[in-house]
Every structure is written in structure tokens, then in C-alpha cells.
Short mmCIF file of C-alpha atoms in Angstrom, two decimals:
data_model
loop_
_atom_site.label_atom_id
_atom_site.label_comp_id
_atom_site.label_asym_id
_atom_site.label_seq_id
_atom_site.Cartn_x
_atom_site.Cartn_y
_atom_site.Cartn_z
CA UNK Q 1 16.77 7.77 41.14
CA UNK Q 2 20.44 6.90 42.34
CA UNK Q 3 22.78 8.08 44.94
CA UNK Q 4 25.91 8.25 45.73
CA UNK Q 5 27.63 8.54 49.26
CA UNK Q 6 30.74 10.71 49.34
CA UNK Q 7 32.69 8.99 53.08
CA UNK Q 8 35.36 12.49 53.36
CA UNK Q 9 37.65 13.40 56.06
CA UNK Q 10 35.42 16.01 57.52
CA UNK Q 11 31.42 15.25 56.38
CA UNK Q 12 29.48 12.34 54.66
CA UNK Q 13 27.97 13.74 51.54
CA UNK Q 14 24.86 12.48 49.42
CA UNK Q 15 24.37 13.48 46.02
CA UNK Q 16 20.57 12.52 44.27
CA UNK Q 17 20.59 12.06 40.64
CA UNK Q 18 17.60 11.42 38.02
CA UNK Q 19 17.42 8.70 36.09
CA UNK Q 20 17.91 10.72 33.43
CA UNK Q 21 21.49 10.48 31.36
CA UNK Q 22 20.65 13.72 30.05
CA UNK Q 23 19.72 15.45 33.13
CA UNK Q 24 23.23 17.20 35.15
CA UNK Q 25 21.67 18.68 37.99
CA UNK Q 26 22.23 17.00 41.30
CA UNK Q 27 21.11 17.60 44.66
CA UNK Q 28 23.13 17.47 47.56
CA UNK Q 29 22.85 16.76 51.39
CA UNK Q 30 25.80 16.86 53.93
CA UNK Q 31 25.92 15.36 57.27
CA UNK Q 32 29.05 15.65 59.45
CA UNK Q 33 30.85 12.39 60.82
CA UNK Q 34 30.08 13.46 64.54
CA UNK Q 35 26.05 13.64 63.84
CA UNK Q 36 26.35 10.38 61.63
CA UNK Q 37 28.24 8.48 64.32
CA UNK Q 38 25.64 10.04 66.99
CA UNK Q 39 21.96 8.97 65.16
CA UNK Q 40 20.99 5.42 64.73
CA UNK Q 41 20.61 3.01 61.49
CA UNK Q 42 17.01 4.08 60.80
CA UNK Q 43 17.38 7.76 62.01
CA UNK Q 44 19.71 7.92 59.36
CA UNK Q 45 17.75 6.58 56.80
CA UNK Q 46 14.56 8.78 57.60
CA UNK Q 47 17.49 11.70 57.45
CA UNK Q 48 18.09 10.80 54.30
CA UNK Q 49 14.66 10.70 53.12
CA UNK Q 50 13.87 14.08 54.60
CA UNK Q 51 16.57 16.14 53.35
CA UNK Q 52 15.41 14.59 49.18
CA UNK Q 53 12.24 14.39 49.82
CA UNK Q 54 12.12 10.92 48.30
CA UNK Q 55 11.52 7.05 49.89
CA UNK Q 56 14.24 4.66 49.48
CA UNK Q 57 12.18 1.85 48.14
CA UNK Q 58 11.89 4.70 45.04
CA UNK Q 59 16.00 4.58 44.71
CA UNK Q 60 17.25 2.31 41.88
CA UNK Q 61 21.13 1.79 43.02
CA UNK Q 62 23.09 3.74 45.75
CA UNK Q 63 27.10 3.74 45.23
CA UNK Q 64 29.46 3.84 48.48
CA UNK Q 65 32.86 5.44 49.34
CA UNK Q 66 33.71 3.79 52.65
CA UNK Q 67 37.06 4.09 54.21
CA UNK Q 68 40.27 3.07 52.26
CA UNK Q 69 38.47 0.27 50.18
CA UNK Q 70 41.42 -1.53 50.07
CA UNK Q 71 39.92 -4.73 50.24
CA UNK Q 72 38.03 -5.01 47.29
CA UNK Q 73 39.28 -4.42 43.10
CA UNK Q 74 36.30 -4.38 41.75
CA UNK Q 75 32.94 -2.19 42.32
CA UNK Q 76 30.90 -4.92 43.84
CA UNK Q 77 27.71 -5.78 45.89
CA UNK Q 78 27.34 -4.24 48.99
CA UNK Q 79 25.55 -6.78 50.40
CA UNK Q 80 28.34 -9.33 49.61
CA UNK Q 81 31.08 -7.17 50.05
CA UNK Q 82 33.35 -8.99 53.26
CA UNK Q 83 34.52 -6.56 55.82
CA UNK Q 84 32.83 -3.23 54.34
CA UNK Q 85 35.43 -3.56 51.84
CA UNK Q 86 38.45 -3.53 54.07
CA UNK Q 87 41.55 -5.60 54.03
CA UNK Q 88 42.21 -4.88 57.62
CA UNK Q 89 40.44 -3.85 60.61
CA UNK Q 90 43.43 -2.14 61.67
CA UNK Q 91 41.93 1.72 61.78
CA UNK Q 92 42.98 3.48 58.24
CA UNK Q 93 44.92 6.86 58.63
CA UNK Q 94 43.56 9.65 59.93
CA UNK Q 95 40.59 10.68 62.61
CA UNK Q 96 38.08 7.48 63.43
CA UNK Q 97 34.63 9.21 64.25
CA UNK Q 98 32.26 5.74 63.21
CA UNK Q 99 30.05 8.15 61.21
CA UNK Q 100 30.80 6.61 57.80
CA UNK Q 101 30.70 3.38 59.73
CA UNK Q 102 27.20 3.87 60.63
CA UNK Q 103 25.80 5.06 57.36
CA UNK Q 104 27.82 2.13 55.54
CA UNK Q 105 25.82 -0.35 57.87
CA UNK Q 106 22.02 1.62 57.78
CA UNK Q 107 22.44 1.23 53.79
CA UNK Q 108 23.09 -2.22 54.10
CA UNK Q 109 20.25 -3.10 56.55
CA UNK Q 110 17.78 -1.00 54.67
CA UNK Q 111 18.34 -3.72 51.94
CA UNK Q 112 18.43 -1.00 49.25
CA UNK Q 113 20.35 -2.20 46.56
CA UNK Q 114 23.71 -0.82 46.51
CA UNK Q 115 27.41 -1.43 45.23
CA UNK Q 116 30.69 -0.17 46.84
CA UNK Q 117 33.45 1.41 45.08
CA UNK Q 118 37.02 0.42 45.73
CA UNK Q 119 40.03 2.55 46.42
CA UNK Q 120 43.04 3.12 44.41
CA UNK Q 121 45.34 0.62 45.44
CA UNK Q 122 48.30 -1.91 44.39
CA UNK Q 123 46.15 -4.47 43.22
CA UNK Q 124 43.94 -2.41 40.77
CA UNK Q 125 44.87 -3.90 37.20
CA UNK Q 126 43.71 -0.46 35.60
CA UNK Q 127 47.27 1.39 37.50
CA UNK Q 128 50.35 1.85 35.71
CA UNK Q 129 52.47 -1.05 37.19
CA UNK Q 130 54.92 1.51 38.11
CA UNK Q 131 52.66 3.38 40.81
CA UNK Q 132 51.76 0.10 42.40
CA UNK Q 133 55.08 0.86 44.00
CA UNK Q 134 52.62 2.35 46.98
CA UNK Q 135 50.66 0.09 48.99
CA UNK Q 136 47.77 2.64 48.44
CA UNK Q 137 47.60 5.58 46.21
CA UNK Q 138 43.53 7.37 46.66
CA UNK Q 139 39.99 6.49 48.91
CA UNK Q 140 36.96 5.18 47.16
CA UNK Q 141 35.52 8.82 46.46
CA UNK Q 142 38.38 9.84 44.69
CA UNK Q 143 37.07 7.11 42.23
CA UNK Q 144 34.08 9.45 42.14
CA UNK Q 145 35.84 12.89 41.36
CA UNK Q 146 37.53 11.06 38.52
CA UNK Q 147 34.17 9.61 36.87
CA UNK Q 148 32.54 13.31 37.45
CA UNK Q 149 35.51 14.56 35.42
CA UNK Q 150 35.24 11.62 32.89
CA UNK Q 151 31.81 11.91 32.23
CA UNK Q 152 32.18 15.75 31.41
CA UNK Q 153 33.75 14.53 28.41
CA UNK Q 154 37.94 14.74 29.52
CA UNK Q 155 39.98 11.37 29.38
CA UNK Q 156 43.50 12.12 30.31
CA UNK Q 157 43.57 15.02 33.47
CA UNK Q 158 44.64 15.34 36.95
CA UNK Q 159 43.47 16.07 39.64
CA UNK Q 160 44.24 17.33 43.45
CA UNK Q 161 41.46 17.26 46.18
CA UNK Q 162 43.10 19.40 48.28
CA UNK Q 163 41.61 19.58 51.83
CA UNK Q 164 42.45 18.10 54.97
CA UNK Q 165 44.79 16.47 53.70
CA UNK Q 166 45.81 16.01 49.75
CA UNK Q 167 45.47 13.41 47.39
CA UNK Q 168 45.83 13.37 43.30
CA UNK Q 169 45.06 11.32 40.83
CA UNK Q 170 45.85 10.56 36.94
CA UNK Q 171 43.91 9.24 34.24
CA UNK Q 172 45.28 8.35 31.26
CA UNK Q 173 42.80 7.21 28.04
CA UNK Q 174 39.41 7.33 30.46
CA UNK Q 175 41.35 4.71 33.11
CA UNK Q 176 42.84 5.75 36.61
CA UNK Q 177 46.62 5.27 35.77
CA UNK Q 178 47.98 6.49 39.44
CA UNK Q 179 47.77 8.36 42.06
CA UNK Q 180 49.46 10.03 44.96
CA UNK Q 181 48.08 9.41 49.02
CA UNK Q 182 47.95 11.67 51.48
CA UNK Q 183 50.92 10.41 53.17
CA UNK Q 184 53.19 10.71 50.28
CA UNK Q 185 53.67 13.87 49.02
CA UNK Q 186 51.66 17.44 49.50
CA UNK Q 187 50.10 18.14 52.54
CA UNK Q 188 47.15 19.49 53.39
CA UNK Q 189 45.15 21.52 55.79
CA UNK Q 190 45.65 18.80 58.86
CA UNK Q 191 47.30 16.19 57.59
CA UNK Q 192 50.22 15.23 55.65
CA UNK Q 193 53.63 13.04 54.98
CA UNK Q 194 55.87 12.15 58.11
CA UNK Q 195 59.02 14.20 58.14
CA UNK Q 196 62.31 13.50 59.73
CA UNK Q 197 61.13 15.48 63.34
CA UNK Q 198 57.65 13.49 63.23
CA UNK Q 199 59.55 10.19 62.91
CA UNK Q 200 61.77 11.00 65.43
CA UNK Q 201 58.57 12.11 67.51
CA UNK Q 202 57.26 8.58 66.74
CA UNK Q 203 60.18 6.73 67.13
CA UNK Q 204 60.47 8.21 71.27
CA UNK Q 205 57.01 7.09 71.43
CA UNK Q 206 55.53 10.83 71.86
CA UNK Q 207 53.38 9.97 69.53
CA UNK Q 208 51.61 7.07 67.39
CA UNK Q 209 52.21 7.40 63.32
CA UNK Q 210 48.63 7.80 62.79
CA UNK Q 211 49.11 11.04 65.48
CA UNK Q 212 51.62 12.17 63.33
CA UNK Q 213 49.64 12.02 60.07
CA UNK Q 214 47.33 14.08 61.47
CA UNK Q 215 49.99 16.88 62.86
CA UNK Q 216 51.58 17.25 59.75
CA UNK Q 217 49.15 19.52 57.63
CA UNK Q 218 49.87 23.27 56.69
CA UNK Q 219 48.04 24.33 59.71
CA UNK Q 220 49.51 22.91 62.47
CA UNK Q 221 53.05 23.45 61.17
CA UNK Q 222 52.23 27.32 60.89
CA UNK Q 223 50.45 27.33 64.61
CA UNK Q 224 46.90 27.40 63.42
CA UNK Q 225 46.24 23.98 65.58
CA UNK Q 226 43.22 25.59 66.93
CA UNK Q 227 41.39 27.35 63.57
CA UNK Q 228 38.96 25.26 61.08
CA UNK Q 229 39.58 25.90 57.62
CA UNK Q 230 37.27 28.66 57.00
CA UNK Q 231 38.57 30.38 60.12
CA UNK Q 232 42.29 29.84 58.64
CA UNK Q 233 41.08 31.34 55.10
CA UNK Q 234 39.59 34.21 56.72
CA UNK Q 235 42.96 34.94 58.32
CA UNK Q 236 44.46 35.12 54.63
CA UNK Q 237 42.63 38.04 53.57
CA UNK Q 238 43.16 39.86 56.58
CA UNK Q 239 47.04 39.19 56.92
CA UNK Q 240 49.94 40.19 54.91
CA UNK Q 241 52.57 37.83 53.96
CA UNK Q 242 55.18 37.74 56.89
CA UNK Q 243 53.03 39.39 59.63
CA UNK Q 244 52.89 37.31 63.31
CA UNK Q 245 56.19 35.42 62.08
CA UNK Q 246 58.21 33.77 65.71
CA UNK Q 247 60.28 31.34 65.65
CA UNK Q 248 59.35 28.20 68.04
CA UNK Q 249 61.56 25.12 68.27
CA UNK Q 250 63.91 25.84 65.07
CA UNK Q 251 60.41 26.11 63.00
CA UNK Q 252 58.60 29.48 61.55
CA UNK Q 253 55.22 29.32 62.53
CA UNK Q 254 53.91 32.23 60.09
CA UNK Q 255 50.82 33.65 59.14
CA UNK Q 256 47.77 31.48 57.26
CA UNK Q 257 49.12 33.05 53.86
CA UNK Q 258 51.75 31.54 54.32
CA UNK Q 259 50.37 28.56 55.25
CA UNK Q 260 48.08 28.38 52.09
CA UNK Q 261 51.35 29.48 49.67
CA UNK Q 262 53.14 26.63 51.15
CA UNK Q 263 50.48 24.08 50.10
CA UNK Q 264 49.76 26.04 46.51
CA UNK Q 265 53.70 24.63 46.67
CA UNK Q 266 53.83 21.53 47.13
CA UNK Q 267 50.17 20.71 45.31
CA UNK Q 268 51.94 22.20 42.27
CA UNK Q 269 54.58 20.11 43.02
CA UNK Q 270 52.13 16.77 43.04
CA UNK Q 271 50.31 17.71 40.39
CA UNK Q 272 54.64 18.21 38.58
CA UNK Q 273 54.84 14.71 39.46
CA UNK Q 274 51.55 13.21 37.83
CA UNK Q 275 52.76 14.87 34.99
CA UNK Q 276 55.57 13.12 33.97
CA UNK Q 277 53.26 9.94 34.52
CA UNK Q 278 50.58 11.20 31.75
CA UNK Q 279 53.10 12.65 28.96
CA UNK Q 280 54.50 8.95 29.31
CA UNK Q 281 50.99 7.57 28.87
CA UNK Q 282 49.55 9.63 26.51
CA UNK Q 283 50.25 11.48 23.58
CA UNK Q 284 47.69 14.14 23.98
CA UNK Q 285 48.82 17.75 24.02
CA UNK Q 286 46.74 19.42 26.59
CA UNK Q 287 46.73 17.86 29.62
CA UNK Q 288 44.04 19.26 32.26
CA UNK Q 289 44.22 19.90 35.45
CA UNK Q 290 41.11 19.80 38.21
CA UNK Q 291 41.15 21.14 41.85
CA UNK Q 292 38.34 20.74 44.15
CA UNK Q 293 37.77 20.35 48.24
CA UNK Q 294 37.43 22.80 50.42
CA UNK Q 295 40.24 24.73 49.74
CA UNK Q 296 40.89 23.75 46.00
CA UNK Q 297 37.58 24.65 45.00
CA UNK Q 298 38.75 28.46 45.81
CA UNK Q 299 39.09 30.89 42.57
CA UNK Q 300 42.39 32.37 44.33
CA UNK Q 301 43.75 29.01 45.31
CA UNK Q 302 43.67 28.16 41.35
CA UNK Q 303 45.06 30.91 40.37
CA UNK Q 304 47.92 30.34 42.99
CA UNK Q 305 48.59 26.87 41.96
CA UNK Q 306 47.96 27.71 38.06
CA UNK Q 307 50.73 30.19 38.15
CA UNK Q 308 53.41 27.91 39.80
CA UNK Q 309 52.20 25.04 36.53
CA UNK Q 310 53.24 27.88 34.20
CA UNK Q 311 56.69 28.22 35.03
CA UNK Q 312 57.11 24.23 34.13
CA UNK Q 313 57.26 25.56 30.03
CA UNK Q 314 59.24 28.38 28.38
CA UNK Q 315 57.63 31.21 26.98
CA UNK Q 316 57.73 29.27 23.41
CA UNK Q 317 55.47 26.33 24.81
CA UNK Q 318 53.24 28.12 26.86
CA UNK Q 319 52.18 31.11 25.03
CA UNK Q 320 51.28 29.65 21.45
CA UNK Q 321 47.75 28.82 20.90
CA UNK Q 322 45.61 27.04 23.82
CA UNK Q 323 47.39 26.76 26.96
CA UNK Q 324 49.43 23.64 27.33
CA UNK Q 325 48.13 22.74 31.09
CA UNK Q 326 44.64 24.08 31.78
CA UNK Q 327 43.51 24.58 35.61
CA UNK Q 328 40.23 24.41 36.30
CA UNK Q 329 38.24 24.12 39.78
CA UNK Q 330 35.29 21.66 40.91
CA UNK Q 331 32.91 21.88 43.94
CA UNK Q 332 33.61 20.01 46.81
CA UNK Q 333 30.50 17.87 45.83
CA UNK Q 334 32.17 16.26 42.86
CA UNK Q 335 32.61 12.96 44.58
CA UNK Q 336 29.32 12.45 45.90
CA UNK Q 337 27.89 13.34 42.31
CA UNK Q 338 30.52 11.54 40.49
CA UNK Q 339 29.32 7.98 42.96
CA UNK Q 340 26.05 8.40 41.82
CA UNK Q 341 26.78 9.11 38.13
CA UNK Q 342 28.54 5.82 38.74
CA UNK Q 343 25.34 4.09 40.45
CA UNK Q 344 23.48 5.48 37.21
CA UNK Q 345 25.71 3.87 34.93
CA UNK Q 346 26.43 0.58 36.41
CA UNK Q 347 22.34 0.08 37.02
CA UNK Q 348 22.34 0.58 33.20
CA UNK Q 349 24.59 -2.09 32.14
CA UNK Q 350 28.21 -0.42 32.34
CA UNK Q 351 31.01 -3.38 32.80
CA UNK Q 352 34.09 -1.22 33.37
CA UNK Q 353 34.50 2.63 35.49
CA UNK Q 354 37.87 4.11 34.62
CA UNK Q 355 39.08 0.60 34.01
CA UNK Q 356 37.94 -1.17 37.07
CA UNK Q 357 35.88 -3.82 36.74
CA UNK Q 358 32.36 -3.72 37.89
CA UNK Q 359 31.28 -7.10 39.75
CA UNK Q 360 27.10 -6.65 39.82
CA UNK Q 361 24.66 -8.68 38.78
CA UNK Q 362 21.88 -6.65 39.72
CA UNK Q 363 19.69 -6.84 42.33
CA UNK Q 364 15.79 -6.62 42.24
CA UNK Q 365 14.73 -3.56 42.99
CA UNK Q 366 13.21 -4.13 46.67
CA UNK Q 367 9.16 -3.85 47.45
CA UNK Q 368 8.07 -0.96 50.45
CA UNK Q 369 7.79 -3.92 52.59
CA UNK Q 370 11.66 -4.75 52.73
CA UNK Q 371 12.15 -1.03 54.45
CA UNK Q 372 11.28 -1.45 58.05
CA UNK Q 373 12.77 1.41 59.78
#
């Protein structure tokens, strides 16, 4: 058996996998940051045994997302990773619960053998030298999404996990050729890129830049500060474009279809971008496109976002035959299963994932007496 940990902005995910190549199915459990960060090393562990129904002594490899994963190129031991795989201690962007914290360091003392899977960053030798541009371009579990994807038998496709915030990725001939952070281009539910007003807001001091990250998604800039996601998506079907429009400060704050047509926008828009990267990489006609996350898992989100991609070709290129671009949606648990189709793999002998390097020798598969919790 193998798992793989999923470390996302609003829940830790696990996803248990056979050791079967053949067999697809996956099983899932979901724990949010707040519970992780509240439970102790070998509370968690236990949790995790409950919810599969398994021991950990049983598990062959376990694959980690944790954080930005900046600090590491390669997927690599756990166990001898320095710094959980961090280049800096300085917090990453974004809301520090010390959930993912917690589970990183209850794997590690249960001595299960486990690797960790780097982000997408400057120093990955798979990326198009170009996007190195960016200090950091996607987390570890976007590694994860891109496997899933790979391993359903596509090579060159993009991708948006569009969610709290958004982030989207290319892959070009099976490798990760670039990708686009959350603070870069397309927002997303809570988060998103620094505009001239948030700098300005930072600059006075009223707030810090990692406050601003997180008051820059779709929701707050439409006045939904206090509504989850679901609560927000509810809202869509019930209003019509327009309704409970004011104006406050020199900004519309509108209703949540607006909200959600404004990041169908500018998710179209990244997705535009990626684009151009892959028809310069590859020669391949059809390029596809993937959206998953909470909200780009959503039929009508696709279709929203699919319908802005059309209007990219004339009539002549998009109507004859297959579609050119081809949208298709994921569940929100593709990066948990992709990690552990990557723990799979790299147990059995694989020496690259999407062009990064794997650094594991292998570890002995521990005896019930190496689990004391």
C-alpha cells in the first residue's frame, strides 16, 4: 500500500492506493489544518489508521507535499530531507495554521518510510529556462495533480487548481515546463496578486504583504470577506448578475456571480498565457486543459472558463474535427492521489517524475516494533 499526503490551503488530504499498477481506485481521507495542528504526533497517526482501516507498518512508501518545497530539487528522503524541505524558515505566503507542520513531523517520527516532493521552483532543471524568471512558480502537490494527469496517459496539458487562491501549471513531453504562482497572475477565492491599492496599503504599513496576499482573492474584493466558498457558490445560483451592486471606496463590490465570472476571467487568461509556453514546446495539436479544486472541479465553472478558451481561434480552427483546446475537470483529490501514484512508482524503481529527479535509495520496509505510538 502507498500514500500520498496532499498539504492544501484549506485541508490535509490522504489518498490510499494498492499496490496494484493496474488498480485506479483510491481512497481518500481529509483532515482540516485547524484539527491537524490541534491533535498530537501519534493521535495523528492512529487517525490515519482509523479512517483506512490499515497499520502503517503495512504501508510500503508515503509521498509528502509540505509547504513551498523550495528547498529541495529532487524527490528525496524524508528522513534526510534538511528543514522539511524549506529554504527558509521565513513563513511561506498565505495562512500559517501548523497542521501540515504536524503531520510532516508524525510521518517522520513514525519512521515509515517516506520521500518528499519538491515544489516548482527556479532551480528545477526540468523548467523551461525562461519561467525560472519567478523565484517560485507551484507547491509540492501541484507536482501531484500533474503526475495524476500524466499517468492517465496525457503528456503535454495544463492545468489550473483554482481555489483559494490559483496556480497553473504546463507540461510539455511528460516534464513540468512552467508554471504560474498564486501571486502572479489569476486570483482566487482568498488570495491573489498585489495590486497597485494593496501595495500602497503595504507600503503605509496598514498591512504586511503576506496580509495582502490573502485580501486579494475574488471574494474579498466583491465583499464576501465573511462567506466560505460553498456559502459564496450558493449565492451564485440564487443571484442574478448585477443584483446588490454599491460602490465602496472607488471599488464595485458586486454579487458572487460576479465574483466567480471575474475569476472564470482571469483563469482563462492564465491558462492564455501557458499556452503560448506549450505551442513553443511542443508540436502537438491538441493541447488539454485540466481544472480541479474546489471551485474548478465545478461542471458550470468549466463550461465558463471553456467558453472564454474558444474565442482564442476563429471559427476555421476551432470548428474542424476534434476541438483544438479540450477542458476537462478533476476532483479536488487529484493531488493527494497523484502523491501516492508517485510513492507507487518511485518504490518500484522510477528514476525521474515529470523530469525531476528522484533521490531514493530505498529504505527497508520497517518491522511493527519501529511504530511506537
Amino acid at each position: 500500500m502507498f500514500i500520498g499526503i496532499d498539504h492544501g490551503t484549506t485541508g490535509i488530504r490522504f489518498a490510499l492506493l494498492s499496490g496494484s499498477a493496474s488498480e485506479n481506485s483510491a481512497r481518500i481521507y481529509e483532515i482540516s489544518r485547524e484539527r491537524a495542528a490541534s491533535l498530537r504526533e501519534r493521535e495523528i497517526l492512529r487517525e490515519i489508521e482509523r479512517a483506512f482501516g490499515v497499520k502503517l507498518s503495512d504501508v510500503r512508501l508515503v509521498a509528502v507535499s509540505y509547504s513551498m518545497g523550495d528547498g529541495i530539487s529532487k524527490i528525496t528522503d524524508l528522513h534526510a530531507a534538511k528543514n522539511r524541505g524549506l529554504r527558509e524558515e521565513v513563513a511561506a505566503a498565505g495562512l500559517k495554521v501548523g497542521g501540515g507542520t504536524r503531520v510532516f513531523d508524525a510521518i517522520k517520527s513514525s519512521g515509515v518510510p517516506a520521500v518528499l516532493i519538491p515544489g516548482i521552483h527556479a532551480d528545477l532543471k526540468c523548467l523551461d529556462r525562461r519561467m525560472r524568471f519567478f523565484s517560485h512558480g507551484a507547491s509540492p502537490e501541484k507536482v501531484g495533480i500533474a503526475y495524476h494527469i500524466l499517468k492517465k496517459g496525457f503528456k503535454d496539458f495544463i492545468f489550473s487548481d483554482v481555489s483559494s487562491n490559483t496556480v497553473s501549471v504546463a507540461v510539455a513531453g511528460g516534464e513540468i515546463a512552467g508554471a504560474i504562482d498564486a501571486c502572479i497572475l489569476a486570483p482566487g477565492l482568498i488570495q491573489g496578486p498585489l495590486d497597485l491599492q494593496l501595495i500602497r496599503d503595504v507600503q503605509k504599513g496598514l498591512l504586511s504583504a503576506n496580509e495582502a496576499f490573502s485580501s486579494a482573492g475574488v471574494l474579498r474584493k466583491f465583499g464576501f470577506q465573511r462567506l466560505t466558498a460553498a456559502e459564496t457558490q450558493k449565492q451564485t445560483q440564487k443571484q442574478k448578475q448585477g443584483q446588490g451592486r454599491k460602490e465602496a471606496g472607488g471599488a464595485a463590490e458586486g454579487s458572487a456571480s460576479d465574483a466567480f465570472e471575474t475569476l472564470a476571467l482571469f483563469v482563462a487568461m492564465e491558462i492564455s498565457a501557458l499556452l503560448v509556453l506549450l505551442r513553443d514546446l511542443t508540436s502537438t495539436e491538441k493541447i488539454h486543459i485540466f481544472l480541479t479544486g474546489s471551485v474548478g472541479e465545478s461542471e458550470k465553472f468549466r463550461r465558463s472558463v471553456d467558453d472564454l478558451l474558444r474565442k482564442l481561434f476563429t471559427c476555421d480552427e476551432a470548428c474542424k474535427g476534434e476541438r483544438i483546446l479540450e477542458v476537462q475537470t478533476l476532483t479536488r483529490h487529484s493531488a493527494a492521489i497523484g502523491c501516492a501514484e508517485i510513492a507507487r512508482d518511485v518504490f518500484n524503481g522510477q528514476k525521474r517524475i515529470l523530469g525531476i529527479e528522484v533521490d531514493w535509495k530505498g529504505r527497508k520496509v520497517l518491522g511493527k516494533d519501529a511504530y511506537k505510538y
